[in-house]
mmCIF file of C-alpha atoms in Angstrom:
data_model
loop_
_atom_site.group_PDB
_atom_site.id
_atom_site.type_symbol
_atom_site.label_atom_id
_atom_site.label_comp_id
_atom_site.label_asym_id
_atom_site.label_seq_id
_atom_site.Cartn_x
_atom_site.Cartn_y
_atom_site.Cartn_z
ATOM 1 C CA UNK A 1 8.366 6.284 -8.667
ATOM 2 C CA UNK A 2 10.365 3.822 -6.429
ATOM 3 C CA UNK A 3 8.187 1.302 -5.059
ATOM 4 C CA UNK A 4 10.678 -0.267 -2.576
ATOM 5 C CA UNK A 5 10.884 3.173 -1.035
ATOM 6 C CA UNK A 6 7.586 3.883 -1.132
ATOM 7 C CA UNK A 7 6.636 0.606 0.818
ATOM 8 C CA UNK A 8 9.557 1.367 3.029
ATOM 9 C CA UNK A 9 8.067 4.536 4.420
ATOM 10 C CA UNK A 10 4.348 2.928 4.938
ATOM 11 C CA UNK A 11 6.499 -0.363 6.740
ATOM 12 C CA UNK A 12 7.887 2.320 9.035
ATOM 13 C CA UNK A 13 4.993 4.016 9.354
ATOM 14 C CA UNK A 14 2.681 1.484 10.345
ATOM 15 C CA UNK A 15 5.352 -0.378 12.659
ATOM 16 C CA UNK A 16 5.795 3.223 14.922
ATOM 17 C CA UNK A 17 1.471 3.403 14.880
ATOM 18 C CA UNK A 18 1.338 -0.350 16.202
ATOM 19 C CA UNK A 19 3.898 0.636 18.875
ATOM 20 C CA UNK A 20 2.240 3.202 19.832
ATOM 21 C CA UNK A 21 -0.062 2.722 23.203
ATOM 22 C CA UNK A 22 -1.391 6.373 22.841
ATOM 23 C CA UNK A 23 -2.628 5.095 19.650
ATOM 24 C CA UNK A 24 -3.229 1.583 19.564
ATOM 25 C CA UNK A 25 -6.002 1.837 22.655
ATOM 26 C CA UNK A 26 -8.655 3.908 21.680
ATOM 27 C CA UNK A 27 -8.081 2.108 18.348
ATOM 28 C CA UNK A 28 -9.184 -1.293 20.135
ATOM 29 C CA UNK A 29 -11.973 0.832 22.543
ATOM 30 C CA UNK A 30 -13.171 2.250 19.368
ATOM 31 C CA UNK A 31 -13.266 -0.723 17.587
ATOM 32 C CA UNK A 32 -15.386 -2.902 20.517
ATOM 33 C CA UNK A 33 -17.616 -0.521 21.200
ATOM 34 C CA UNK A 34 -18.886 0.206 17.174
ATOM 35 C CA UNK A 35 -18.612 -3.125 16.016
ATOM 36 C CA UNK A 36 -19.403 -5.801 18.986
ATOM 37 C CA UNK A 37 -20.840 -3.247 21.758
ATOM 38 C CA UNK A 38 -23.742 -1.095 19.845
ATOM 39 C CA UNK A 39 -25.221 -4.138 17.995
ATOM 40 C CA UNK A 40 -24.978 -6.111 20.747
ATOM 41 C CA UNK A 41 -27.853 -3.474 21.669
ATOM 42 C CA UNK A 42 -30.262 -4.781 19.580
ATOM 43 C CA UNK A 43 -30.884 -8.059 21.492
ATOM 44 C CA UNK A 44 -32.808 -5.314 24.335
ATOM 45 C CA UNK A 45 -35.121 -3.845 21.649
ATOM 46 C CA UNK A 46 -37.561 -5.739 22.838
ATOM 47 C CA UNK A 47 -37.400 -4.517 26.041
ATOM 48 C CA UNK A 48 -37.014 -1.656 25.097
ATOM 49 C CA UNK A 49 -39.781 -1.325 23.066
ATOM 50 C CA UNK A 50 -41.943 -2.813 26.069
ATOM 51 C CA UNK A 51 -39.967 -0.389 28.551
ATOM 52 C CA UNK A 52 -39.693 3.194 26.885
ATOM 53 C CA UNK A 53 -43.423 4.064 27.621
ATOM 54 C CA UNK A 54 -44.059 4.343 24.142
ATOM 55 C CA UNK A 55 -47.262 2.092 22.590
ATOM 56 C CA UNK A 56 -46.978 0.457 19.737
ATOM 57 C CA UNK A 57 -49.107 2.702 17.910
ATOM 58 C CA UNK A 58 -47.077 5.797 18.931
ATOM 59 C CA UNK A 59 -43.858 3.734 17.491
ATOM 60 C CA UNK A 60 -45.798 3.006 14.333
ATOM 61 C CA UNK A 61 -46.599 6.315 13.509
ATOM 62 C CA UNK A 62 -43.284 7.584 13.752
ATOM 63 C CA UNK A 63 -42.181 4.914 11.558
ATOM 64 C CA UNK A 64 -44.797 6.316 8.484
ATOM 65 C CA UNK A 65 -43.308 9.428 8.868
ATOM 66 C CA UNK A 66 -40.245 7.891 7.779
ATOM 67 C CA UNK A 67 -39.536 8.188 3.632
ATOM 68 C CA UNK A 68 -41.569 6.187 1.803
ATOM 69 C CA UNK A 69 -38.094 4.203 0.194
ATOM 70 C CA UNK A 70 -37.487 3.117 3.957
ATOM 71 C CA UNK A 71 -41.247 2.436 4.739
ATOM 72 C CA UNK A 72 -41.372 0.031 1.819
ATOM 73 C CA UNK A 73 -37.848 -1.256 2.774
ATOM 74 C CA UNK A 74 -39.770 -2.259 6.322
ATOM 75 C CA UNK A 75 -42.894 -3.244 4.871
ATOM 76 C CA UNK A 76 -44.062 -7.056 6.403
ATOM 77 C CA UNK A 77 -41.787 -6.311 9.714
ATOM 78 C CA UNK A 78 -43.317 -6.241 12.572
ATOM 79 C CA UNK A 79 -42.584 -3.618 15.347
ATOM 80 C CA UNK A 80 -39.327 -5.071 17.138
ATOM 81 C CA UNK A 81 -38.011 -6.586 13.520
ATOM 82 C CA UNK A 82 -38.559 -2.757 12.232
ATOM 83 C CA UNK A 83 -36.720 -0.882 14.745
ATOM 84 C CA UNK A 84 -33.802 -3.174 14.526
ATOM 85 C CA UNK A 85 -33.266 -2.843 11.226
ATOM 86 C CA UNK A 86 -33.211 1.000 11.039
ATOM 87 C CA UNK A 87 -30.964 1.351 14.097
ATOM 88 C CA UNK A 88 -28.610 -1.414 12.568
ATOM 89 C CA UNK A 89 -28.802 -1.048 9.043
ATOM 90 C CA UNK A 90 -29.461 2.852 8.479
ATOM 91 C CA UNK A 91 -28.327 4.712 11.686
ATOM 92 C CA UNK A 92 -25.494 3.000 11.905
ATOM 93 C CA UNK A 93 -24.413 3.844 8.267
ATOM 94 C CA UNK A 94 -23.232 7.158 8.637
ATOM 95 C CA UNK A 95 -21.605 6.366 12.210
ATOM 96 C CA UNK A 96 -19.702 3.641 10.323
ATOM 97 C CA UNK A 97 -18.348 5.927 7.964
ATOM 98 C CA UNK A 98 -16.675 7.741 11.351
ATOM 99 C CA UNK A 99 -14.340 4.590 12.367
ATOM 100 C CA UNK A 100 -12.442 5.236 8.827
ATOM 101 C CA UNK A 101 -11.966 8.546 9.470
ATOM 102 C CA UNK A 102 -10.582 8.686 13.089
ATOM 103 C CA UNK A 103 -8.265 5.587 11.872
ATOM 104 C CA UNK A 104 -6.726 7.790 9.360
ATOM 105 C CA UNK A 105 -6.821 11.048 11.266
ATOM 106 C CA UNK A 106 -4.696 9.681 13.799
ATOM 107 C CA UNK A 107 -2.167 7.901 11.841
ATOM 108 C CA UNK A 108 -1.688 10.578 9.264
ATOM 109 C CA UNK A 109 -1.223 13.538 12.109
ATOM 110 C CA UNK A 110 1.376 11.237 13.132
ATOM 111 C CA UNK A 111 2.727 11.254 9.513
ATOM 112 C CA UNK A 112 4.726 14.556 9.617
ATOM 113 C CA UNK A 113 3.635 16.165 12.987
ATOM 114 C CA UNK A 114 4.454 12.886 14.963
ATOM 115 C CA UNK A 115 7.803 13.066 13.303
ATOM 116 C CA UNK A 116 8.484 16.163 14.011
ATOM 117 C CA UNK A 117 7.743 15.698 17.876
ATOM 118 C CA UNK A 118 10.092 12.079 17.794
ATOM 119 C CA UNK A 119 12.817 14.789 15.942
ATOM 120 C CA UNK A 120 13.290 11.795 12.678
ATOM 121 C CA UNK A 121 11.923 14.625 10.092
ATOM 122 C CA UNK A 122 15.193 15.339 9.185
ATOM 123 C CA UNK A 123 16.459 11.714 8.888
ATOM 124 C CA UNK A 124 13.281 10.990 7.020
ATOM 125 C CA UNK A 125 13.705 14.142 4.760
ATOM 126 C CA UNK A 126 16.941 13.118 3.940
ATOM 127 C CA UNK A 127 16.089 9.519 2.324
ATOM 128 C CA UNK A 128 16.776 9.121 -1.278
ATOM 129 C CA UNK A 129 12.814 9.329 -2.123
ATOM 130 C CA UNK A 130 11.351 11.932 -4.340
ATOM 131 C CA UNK A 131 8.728 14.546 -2.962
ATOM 132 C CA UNK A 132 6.010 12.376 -4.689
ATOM 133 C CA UNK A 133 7.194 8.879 -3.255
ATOM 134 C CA UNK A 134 7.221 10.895 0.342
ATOM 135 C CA UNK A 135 3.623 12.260 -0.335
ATOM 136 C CA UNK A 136 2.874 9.032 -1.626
ATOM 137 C CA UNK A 137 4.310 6.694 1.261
ATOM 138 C CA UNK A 138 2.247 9.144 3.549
ATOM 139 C CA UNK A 139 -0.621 9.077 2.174
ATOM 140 C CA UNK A 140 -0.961 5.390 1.565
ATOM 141 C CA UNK A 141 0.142 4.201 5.007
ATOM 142 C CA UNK A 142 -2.605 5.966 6.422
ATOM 143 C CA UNK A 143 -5.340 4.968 4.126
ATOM 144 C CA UNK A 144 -4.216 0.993 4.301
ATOM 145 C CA UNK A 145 -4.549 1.222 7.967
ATOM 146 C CA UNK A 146 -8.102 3.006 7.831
ATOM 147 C CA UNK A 147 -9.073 0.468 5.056
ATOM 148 C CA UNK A 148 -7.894 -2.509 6.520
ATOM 149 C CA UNK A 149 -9.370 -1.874 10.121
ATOM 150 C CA UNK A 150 -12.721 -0.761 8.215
ATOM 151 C CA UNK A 151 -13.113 -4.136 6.812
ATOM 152 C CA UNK A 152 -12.347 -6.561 9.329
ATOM 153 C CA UNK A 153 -14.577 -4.036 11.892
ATOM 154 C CA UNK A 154 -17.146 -4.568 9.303
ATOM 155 C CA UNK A 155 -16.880 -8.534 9.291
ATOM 156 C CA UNK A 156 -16.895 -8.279 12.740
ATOM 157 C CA UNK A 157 -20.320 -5.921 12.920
ATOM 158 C CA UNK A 158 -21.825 -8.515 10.551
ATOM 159 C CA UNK A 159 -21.430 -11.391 12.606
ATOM 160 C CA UNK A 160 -22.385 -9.426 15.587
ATOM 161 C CA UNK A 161 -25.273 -7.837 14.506
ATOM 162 C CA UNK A 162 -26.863 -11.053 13.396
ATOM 163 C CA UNK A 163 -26.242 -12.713 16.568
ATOM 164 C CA UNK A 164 -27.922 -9.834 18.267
ATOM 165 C CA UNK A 165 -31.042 -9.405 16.777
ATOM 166 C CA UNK A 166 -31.832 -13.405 15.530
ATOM 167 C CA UNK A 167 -34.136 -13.463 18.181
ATOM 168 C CA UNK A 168 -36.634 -11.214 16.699
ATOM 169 C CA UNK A 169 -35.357 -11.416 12.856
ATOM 170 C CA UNK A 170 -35.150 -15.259 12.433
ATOM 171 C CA UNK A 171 -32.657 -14.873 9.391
ATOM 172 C CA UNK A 172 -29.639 -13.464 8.569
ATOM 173 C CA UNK A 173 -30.303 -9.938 7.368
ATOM 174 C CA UNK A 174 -27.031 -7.902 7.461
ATOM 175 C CA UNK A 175 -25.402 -6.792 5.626
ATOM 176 C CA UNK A 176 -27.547 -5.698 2.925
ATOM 177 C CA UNK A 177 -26.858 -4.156 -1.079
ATOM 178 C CA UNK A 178 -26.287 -0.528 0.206
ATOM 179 C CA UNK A 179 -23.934 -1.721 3.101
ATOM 180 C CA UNK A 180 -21.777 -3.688 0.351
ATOM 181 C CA UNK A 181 -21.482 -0.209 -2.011
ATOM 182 C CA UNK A 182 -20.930 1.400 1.095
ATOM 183 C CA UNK A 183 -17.744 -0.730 2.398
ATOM 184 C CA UNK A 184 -16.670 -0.782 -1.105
ATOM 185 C CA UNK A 185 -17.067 2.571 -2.742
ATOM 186 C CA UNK A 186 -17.585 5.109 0.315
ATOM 187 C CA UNK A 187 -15.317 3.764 2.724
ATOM 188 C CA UNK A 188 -11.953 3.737 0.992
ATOM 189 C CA UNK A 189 -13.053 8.007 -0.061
ATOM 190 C CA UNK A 190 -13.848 8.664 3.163
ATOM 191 C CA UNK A 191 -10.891 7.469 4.533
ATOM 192 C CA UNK A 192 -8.923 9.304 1.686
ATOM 193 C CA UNK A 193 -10.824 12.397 2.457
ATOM 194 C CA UNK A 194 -9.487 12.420 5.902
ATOM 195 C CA UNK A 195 -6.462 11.499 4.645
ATOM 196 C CA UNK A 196 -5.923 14.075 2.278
ATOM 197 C CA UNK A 197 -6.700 16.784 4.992
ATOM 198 C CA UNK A 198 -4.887 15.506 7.595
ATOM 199 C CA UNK A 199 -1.664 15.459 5.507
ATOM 200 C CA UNK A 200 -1.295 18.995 4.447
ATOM 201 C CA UNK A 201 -2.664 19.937 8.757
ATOM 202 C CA UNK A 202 0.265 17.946 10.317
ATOM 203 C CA UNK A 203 2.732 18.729 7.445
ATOM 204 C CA UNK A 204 2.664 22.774 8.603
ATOM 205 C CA UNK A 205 1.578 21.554 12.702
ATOM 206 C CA UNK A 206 3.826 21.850 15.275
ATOM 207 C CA UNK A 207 2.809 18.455 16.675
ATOM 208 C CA UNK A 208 0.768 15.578 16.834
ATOM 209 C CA UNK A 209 -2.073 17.117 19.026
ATOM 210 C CA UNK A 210 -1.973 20.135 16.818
ATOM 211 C CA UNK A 211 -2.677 18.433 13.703
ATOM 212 C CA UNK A 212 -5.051 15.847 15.202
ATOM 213 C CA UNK A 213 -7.117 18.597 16.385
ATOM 214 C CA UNK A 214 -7.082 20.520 13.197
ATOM 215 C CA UNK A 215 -7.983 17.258 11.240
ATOM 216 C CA UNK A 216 -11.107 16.207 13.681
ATOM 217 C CA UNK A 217 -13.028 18.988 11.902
ATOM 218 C CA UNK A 218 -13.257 16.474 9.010
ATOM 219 C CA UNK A 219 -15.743 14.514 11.340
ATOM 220 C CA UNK A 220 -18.159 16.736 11.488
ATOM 221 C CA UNK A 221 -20.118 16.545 7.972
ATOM 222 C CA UNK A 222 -20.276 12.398 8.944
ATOM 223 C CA UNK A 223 -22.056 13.543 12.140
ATOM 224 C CA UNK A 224 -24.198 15.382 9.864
ATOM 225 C CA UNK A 225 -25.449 13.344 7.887
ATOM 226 C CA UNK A 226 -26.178 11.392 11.298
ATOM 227 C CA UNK A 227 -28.705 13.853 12.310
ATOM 228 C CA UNK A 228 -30.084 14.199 8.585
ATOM 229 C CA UNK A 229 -31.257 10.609 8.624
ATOM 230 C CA UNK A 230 -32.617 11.000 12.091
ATOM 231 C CA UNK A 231 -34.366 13.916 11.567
ATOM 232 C CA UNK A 232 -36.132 11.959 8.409
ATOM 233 C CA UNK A 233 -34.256 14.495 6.110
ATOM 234 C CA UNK A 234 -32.786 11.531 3.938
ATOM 235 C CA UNK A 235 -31.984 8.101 4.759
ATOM 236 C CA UNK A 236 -29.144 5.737 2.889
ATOM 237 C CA UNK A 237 -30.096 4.222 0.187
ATOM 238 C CA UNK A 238 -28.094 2.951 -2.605
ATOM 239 C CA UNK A 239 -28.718 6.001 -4.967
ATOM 240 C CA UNK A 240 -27.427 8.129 -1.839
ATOM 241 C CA UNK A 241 -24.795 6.120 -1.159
ATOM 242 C CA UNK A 242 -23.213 6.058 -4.881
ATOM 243 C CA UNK A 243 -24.213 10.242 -4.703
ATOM 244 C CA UNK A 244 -21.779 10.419 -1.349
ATOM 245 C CA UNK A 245 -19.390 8.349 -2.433
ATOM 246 C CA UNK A 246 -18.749 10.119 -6.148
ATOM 247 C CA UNK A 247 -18.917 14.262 -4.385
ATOM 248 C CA UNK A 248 -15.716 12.139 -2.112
ATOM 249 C CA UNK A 249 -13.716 10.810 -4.331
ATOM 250 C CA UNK A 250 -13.904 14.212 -6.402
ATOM 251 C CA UNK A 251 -13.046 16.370 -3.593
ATOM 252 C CA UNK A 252 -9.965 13.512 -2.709
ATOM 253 C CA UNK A 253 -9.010 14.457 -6.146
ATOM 254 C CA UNK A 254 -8.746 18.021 -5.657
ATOM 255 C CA UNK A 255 -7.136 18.356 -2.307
ATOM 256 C CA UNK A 256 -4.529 15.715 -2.860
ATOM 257 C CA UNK A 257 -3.869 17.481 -6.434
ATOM 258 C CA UNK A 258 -3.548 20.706 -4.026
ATOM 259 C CA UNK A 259 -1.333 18.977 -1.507
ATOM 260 C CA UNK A 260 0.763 17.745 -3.686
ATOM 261 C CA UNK A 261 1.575 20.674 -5.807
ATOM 262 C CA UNK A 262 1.780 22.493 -2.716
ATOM 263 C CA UNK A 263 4.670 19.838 -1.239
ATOM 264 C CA UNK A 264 7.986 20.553 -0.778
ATOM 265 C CA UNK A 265 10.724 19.387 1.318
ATOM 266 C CA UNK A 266 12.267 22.833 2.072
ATOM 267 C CA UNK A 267 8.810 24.200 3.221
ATOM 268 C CA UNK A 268 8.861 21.089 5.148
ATOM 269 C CA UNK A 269 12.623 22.013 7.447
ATOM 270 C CA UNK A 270 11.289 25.118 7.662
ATOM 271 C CA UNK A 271 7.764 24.362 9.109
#
């Protein structure tokens, strides 16, 4: 494969996203409200705590009815120390995993769909690149963009989240082991999983909206496991988090085997 093509496409790619208002926006809304704004909700647990109505033996006993891994994770906390960490560290784990996904969800409907609607698919189609390089380029340019913004969101959520909640933790706490295999093994599948989908949606869309709309289904297991780990069903651990991140990267695997067997530049013209 051509590498100077390939990096030619993701250049161009990226360049049209960053130009992009429609895009570029909720990007930075998104982006202050899960990585500064919701840990900047810790420093009112207290208050909260004190506020909600709720004793502190009502708050305990929820808490034992928690999985034992997590009750022995919390184990010499006391009450406000306890419900920051699992709103921090464990609810927030699975709504991290969300930022990824809308990151490349938008820029890959705009891969093919957003060219089709700017009318460049034929200029693009037309470039001396191979069908792979093209599926390539694609795919890459949206998963740097979801990587990239999921790691500096994460060094930002670090910082903040400390700064929160030192009033009632005294210490640094965040991030912890299963946050580190997260950002590192789960993060760059997720955002291939969306990736991967959203590719072969706006490739046969009409336009941008179409495919975006198709793709946001893709969301929907991540807000699942939300509710799982509220519900006490499961909470993330590393064992769960190494599980997750293995069934990903396997099912990456097969759909971008399928999408790229299944790519063609005459299907393409004709979509």
């Amino acid at each position: 494969m051509n590498g100077r093509s390939i990096f030619a496409i993701i250049r161009k790619d990226l360049k049209v996203v960053s130009q992009n208002k429609g895009v570029v926006i909720p990007f930075i809304i998104v982006f202050l409200v899960f990585f500064v704004g919701i840990p900047a909700l810790s420093a009112f647990v207290p208050a909260f705590v004190k506020g909600s109505g709720v004793s502190s033996g009502d708050a305990e006993k929820l808490i034992t009815q928690m999985s034992a891994g997590l009750q022995q994770e919390l184990s010499g906390l006391d009450l406000n120390q306890k419900v920051t960490v699992v709103f921090l560290v464990h609810m927030m784990a699975p709504m991290f995993l969300i930022v990824p996904l809308m990151v490349a969800i938008t820029v890959a409907a705009d891969s093919f769909a957003g060219e089709k609607e700017r009318k460049t698919m034929e200029a693009l189609l037309y470039t001396p690149t191979t069908d792979r390089e093209l599926f390539v380029a694609k795919l890459l340019s949206a998963w740097l963009a979801a990587v990239a913004m999921a790691i500096v969101g994460f060094g930002v959520y670090t910082v903040a989240a400390n700064a929160a909640a030192w009033s009632q933790m005294g210490r640094i706490f965040f991030p912890n082991a299963m946050w580190l295999v997260m950002i590192i093994w789960v993060i760059p599948a997720v955002a291939g999983l969306g990736i991967s989908v959203m590719v072969l949606a706006s490739a046969r869309a009409q336009g941008y909206q179409d495919a975006y709309q198709i793709g946001g289904v893709v969301v929907l297991p991540v807000v699942g496991l939300f509710y799982a780990q509220v519900a006490g069903v499961m909470y993330f651990n590393i064992g769960v988090v190494l599980l997750l991140g293995l069934v990903i990267w396997l099912l990456d695997g097969l759909l971008i085997w399928l999408g790229s067997r299944g790519f063609r530049r005459s299907r393409l013209l004709g979509a």
